[in-house]
Coordinates of C-alpha atoms in Angstrom, one line a residue:
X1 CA 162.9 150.7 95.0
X2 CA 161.0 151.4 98.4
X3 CA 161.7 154.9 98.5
X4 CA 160.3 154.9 95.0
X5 CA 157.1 153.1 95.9
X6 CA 156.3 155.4 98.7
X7 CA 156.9 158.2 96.5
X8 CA 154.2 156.5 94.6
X9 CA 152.1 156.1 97.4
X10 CA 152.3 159.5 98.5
X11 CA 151.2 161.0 95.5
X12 CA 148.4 158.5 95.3
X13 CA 147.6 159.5 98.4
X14 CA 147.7 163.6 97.6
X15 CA 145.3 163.1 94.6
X16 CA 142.9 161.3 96.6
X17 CA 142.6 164.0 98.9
X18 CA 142.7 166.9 95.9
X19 CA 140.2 164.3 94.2
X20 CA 137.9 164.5 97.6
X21 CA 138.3 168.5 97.8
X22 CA 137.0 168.6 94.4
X23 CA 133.9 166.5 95.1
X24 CA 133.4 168.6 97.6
X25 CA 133.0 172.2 96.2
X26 CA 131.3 170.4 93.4
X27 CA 128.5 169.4 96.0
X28 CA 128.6 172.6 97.8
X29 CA 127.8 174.3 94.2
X30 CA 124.6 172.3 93.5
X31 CA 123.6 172.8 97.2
X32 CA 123.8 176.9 97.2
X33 CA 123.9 177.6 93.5
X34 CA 121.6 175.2 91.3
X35 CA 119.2 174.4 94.4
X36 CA 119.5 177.8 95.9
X37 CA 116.5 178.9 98.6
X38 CA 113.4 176.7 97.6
X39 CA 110.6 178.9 96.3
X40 CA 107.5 179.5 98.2
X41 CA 104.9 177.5 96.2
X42 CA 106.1 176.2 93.2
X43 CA 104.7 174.1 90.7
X44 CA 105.1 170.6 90.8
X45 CA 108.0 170.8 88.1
X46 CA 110.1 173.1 90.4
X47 CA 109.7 171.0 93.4
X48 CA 111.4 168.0 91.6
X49 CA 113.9 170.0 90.4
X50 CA 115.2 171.7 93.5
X51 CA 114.8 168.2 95.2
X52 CA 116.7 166.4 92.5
X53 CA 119.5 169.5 92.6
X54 CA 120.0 169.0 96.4
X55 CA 119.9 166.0 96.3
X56 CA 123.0 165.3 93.9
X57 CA 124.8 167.9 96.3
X58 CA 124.2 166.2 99.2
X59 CA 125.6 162.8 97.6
X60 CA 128.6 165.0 96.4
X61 CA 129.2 166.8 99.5
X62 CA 129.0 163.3 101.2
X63 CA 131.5 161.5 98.9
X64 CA 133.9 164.5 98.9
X65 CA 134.3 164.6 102.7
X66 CA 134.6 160.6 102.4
X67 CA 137.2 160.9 100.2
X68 CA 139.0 163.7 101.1
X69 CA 139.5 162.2 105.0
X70 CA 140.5 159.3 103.7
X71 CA 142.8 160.7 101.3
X72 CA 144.0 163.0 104.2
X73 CA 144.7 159.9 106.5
X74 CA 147.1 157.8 103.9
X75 CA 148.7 161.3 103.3
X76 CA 149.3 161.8 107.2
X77 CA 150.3 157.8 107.5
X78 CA 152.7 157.8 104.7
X79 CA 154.4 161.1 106.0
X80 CA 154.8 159.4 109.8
X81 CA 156.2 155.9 107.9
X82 CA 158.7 158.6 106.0
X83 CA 159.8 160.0 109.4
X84 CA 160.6 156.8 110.8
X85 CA 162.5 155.7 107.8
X86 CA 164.5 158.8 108.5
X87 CA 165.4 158.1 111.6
X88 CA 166.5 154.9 111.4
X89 CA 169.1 156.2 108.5

């Protein structure tokens, strides 16, 4: 039953870190893609668009590297509890 719930864990763990890589590439799309180079003297409209585009990929990119690293250290501290079991077997 506890190798079984660690399993669990683990996996948890891998998804939150695939889940955090995800938000991540997400936020570096709107950052270079939809916001791009801001234009030299745009109208008003444009402003607020590019603003509100890099914007959402800074939240993103913020949340994915959040995420991911946490996701990351669960992975990492489930693997070292795993070698430890293993060694006491």
């Amino acid at each position: 039953m506890k190798e079984k719930t660690r399993c669990r864990l683990c996996q948890a763990a891998g998804a939150l870190l695939l889940a955090g890589a995800i938000l991540f590439f997400m936020g570096l799309y709107y950052c270079v893609i939809k916001a791009g180079i801001p234009y030299q003297d745009p109208p008003l409209e444009l402003q607020i668009q590019y603003t509100v585009n890099m914007k959402i990929g800074e939240i993103l990119l913020e949340n994915g590297c959040l995420v991911a690293s946490c996701g990351g250290v669960l992975r990492f501290f489930f693997w070292v509890l795993g070698k430890k079991h293993q060694r006491r077997r």
